[in-house]
mmCIF file of C-alpha atoms in Angstrom:
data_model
loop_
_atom_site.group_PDB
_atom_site.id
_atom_site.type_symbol
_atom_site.label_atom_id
_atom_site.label_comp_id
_atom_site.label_asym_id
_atom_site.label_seq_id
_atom_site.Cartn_x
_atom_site.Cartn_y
_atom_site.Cartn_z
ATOM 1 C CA UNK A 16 2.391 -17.117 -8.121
ATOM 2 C CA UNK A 17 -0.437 -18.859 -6.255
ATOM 3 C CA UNK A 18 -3.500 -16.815 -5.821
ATOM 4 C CA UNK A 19 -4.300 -16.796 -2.156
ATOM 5 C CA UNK A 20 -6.715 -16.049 0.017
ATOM 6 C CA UNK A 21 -6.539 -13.839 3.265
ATOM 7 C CA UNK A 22 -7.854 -17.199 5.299
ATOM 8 C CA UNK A 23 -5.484 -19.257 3.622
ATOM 9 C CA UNK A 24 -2.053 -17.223 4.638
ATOM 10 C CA UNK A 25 -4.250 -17.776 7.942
ATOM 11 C CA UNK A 26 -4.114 -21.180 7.739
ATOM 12 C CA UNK A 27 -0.746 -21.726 6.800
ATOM 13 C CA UNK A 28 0.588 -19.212 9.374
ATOM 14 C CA UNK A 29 1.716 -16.551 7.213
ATOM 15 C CA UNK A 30 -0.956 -13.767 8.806
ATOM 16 C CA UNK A 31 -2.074 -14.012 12.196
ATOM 17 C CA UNK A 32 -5.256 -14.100 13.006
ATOM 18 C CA UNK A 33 -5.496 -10.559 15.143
ATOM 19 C CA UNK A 34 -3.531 -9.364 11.828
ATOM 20 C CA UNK A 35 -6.674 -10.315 9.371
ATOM 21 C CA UNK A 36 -9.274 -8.981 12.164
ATOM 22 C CA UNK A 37 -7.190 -5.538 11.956
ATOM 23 C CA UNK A 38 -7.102 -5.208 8.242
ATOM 24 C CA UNK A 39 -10.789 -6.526 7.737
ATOM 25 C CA UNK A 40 -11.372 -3.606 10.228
ATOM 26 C CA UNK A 41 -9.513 -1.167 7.793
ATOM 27 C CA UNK A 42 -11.116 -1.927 5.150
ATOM 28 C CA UNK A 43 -14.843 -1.838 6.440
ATOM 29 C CA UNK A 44 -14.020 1.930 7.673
ATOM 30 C CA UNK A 45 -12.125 2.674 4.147
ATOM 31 C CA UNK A 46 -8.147 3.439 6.329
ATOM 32 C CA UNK A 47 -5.460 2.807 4.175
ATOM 33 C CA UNK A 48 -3.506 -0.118 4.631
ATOM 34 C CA UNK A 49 0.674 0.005 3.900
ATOM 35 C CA UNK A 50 2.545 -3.512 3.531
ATOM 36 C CA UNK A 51 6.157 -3.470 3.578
ATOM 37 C CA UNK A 52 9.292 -6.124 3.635
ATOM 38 C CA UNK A 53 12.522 -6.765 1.995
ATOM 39 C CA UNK A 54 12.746 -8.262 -1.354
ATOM 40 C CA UNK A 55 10.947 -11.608 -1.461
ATOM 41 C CA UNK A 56 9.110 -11.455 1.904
ATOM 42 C CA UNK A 57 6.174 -12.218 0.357
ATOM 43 C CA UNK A 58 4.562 -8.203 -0.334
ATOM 44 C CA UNK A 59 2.390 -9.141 -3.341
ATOM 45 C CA UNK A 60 0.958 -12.147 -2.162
ATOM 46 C CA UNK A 61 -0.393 -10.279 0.567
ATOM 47 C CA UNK A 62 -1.526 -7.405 -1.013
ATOM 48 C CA UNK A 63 -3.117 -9.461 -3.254
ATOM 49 C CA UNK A 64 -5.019 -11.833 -0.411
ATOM 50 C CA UNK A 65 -6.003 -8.474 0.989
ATOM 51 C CA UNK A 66 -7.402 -7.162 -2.334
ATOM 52 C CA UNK A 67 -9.907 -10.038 -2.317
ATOM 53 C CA UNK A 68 -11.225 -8.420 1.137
ATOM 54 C CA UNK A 69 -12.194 -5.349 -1.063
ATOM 55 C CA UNK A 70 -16.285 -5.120 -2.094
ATOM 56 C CA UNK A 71 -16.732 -6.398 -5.326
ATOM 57 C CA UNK A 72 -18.920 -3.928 -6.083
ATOM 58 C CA UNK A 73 -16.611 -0.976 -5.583
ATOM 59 C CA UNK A 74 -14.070 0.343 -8.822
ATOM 60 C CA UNK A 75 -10.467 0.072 -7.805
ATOM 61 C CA UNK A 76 -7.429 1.611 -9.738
ATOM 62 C CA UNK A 77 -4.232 -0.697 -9.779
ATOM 63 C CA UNK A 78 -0.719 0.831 -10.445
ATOM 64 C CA UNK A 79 1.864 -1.670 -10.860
ATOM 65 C CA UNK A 80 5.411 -2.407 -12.080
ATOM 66 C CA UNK A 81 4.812 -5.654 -12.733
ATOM 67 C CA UNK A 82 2.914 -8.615 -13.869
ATOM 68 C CA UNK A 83 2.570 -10.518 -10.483
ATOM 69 C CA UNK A 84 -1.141 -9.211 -9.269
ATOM 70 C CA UNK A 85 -3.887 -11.355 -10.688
ATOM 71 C CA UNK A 86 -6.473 -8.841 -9.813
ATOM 72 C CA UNK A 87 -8.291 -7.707 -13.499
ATOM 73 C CA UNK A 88 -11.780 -7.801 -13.100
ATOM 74 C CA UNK A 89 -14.767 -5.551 -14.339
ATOM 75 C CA UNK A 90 -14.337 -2.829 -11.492
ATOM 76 C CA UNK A 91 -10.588 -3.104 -11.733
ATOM 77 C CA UNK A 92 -8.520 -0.273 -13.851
ATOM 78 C CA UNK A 93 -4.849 -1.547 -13.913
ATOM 79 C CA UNK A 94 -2.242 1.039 -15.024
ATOM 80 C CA UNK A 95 1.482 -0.473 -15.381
ATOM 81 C CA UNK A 96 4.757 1.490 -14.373
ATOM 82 C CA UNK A 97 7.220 1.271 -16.757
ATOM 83 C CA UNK A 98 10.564 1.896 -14.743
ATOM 84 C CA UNK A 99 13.063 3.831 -17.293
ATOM 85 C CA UNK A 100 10.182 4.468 -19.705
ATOM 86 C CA UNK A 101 11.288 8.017 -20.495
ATOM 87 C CA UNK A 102 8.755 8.929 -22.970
ATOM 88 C CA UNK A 103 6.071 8.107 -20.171
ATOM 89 C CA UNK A 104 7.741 8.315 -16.680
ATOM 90 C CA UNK A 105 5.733 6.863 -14.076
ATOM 91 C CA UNK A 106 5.704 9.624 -12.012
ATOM 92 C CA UNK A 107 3.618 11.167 -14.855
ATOM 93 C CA UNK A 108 1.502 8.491 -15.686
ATOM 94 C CA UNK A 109 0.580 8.025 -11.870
ATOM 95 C CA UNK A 110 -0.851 11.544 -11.909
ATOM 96 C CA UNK A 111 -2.517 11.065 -14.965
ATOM 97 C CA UNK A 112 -4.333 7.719 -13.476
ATOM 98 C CA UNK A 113 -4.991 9.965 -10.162
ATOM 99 C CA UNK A 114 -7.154 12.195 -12.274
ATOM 100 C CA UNK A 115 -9.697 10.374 -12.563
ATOM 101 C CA UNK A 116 -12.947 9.070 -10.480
ATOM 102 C CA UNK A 117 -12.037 8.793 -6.862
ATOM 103 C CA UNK A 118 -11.907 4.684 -5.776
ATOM 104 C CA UNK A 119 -9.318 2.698 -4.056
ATOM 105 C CA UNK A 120 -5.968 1.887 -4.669
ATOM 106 C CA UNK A 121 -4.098 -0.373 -4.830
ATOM 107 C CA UNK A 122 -0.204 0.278 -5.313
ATOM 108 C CA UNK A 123 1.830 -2.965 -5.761
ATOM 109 C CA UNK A 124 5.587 -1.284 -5.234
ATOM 110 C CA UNK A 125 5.779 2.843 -4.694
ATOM 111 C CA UNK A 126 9.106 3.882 -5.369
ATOM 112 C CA UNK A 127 10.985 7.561 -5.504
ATOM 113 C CA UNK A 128 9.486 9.209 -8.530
ATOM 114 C CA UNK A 129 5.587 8.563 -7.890
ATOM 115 C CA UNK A 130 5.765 8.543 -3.814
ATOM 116 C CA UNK A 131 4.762 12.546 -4.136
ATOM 117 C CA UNK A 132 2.080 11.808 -6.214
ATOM 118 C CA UNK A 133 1.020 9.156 -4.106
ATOM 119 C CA UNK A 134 0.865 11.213 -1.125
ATOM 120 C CA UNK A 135 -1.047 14.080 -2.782
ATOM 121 C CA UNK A 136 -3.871 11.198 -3.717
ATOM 122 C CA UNK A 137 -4.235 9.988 0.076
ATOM 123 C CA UNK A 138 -4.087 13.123 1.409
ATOM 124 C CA UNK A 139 -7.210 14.350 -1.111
ATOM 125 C CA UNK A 140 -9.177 12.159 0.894
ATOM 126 C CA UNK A 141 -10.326 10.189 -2.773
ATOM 127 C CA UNK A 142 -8.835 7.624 -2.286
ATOM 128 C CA UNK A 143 -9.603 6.308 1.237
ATOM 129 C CA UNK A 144 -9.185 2.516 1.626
ATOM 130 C CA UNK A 145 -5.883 1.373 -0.389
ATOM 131 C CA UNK A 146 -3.605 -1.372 -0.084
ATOM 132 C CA UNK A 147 -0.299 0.076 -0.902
ATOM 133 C CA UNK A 148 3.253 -1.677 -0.757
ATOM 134 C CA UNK A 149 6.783 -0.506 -0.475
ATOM 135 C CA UNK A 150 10.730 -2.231 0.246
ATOM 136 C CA UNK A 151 11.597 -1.663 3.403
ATOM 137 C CA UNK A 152 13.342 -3.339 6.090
ATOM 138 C CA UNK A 153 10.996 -2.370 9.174
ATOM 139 C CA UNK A 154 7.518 -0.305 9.622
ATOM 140 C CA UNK A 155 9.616 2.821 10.694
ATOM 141 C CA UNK A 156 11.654 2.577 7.951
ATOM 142 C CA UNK A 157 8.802 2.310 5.091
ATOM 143 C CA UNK A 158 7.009 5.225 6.818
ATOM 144 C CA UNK A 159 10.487 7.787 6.922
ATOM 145 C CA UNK A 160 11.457 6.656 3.199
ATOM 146 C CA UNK A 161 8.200 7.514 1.877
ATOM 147 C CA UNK A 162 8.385 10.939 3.437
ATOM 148 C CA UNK A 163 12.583 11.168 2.100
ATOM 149 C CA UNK A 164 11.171 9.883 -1.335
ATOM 150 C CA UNK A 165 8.519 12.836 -1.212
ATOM 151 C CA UNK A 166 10.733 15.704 -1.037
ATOM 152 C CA UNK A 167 11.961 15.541 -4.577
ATOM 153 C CA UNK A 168 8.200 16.106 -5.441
ATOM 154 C CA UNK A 169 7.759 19.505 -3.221
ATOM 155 C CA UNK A 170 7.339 17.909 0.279
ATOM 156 C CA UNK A 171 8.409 19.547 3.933
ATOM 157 C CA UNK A 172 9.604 17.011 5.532
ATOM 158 C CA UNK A 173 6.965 18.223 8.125
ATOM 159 C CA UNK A 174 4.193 17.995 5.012
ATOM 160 C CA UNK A 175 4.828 14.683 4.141
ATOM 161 C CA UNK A 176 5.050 13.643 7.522
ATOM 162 C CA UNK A 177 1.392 14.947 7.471
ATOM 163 C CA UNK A 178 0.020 13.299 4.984
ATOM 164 C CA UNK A 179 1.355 9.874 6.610
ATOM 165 C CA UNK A 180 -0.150 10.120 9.615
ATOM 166 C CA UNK A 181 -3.103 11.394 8.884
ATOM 167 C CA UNK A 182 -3.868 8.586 5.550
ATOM 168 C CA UNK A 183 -1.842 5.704 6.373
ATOM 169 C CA UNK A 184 -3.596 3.577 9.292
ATOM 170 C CA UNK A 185 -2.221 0.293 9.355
ATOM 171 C CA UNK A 186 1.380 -1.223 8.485
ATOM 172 C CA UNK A 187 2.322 -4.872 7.798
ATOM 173 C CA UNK A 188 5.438 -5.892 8.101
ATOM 174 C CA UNK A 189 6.567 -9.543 6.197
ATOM 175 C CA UNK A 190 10.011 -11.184 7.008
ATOM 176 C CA UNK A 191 11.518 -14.257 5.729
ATOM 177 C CA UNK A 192 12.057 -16.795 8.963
ATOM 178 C CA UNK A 193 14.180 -20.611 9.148
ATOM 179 C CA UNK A 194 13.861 -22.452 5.685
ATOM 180 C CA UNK A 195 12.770 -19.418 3.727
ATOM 181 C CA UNK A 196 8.926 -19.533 5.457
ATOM 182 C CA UNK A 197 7.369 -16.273 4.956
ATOM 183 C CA UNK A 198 5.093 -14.268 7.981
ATOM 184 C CA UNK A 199 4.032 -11.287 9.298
ATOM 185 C CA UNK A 200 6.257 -10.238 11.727
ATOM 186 C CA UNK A 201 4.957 -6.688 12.785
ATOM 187 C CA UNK A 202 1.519 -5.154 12.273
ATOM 188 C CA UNK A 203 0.897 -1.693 13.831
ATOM 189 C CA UNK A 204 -1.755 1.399 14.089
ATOM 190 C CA UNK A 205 0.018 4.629 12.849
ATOM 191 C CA UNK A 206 -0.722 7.361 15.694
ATOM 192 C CA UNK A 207 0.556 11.002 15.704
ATOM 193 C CA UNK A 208 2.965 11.693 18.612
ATOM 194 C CA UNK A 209 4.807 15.067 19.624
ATOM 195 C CA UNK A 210 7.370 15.456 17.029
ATOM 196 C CA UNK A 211 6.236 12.528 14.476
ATOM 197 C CA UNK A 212 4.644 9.145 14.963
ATOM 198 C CA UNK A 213 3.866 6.210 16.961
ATOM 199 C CA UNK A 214 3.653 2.831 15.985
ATOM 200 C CA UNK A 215 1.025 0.888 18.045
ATOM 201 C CA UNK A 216 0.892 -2.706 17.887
ATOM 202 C CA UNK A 217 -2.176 -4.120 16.431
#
């Protein structure tokens, strides 16, 4: 996978420009940042562009089920997810990595058995500034199945809900258009509304 840069999915159309100004915002005041799509819309080359926004200076912790983020550096702790693994399930070895020192995070696919652990790390307030990534098929969608995914783990509904609102600032949505180009095709601001959220565009 090409390593790209936030100004080149600029360039070639992939983020728009208002998109980049919102996330660079994010970032600055440490929100966290969720990217979504369906398979092969282009999640981790985006999450990885938006990793390179990050301060150098600052330790991140990476939890990933794969091989396709090309983000190891000195400040950089990256802790793979072994789906099926059942001598170390990930849902345990995500709470084992969210012991430690509070830094950002950067999640490259959340899926049902971590999400609760997941939410319990944003909420906590240590871990303010993340790039996370999940499958979904629309921004409303991502946010509901993380708080479905998080009731297995001891989530309310109404808890989880919570937590999503409160840590999750900004999503980016990626969708495959004519000949297989890949773009952003919704970014919004997560606001609290009577009853659950509202998606603002960004």
């Amino acid at each position: 996978m090409a390593n790209y840069t936030a100004r080149d999915l600029v360039d070639t159309g992939t983020l728009p420009p208002r998109a980049l100004e919102a996330c660079v915002e994010c970032i600055r005041l440490r929100r966290n940042i969720l990217v979504t799509g369906e398979t092969g819309s282009g999640k981790t080359t985006l999450i990885q562009a938006l990793a390179g926004l990050l301060p150098d200076s600052e330790p991140v912790l990476i939890l990933d089920d794969g091989d396709e983020l090309a983000l190891d550096d000195l400040h950089r702790e990256r802790v793979f997810l072994r789906r099926g693994d059942l001598q170390n399930p990930p849902r345990q070895v995500v709470a084992r990595a969210l012991r430690n020192t509070p830094r950002r995070l950067i999640v490259g696919n959340i899926c049902p058995p971590e999400t609760g652990e997941i939410l319990r790390a944003l909420g906590s307030g240590r871990y303010n500034g993340s790039l996370l990534a999940t499958g979904a098929a629309s921004a409303d969608t991502a946010l509901r199945q993380l708080a479905a995914w998080s009731l297995v783990d001891g989530y309310s509904w109404e808890a989880a809900c919570h937590v999503i609102i409160a840590q999750i600032h900004l999503v980016m949505r990626l969708a495959r258009g004519p000949g297989g180009f890949r773009h952003v095709a919704e970014t919004a601001y997560l606001e609290a509304s009577e009853g659950g959220w509202t998606l603002r565009a960004a």
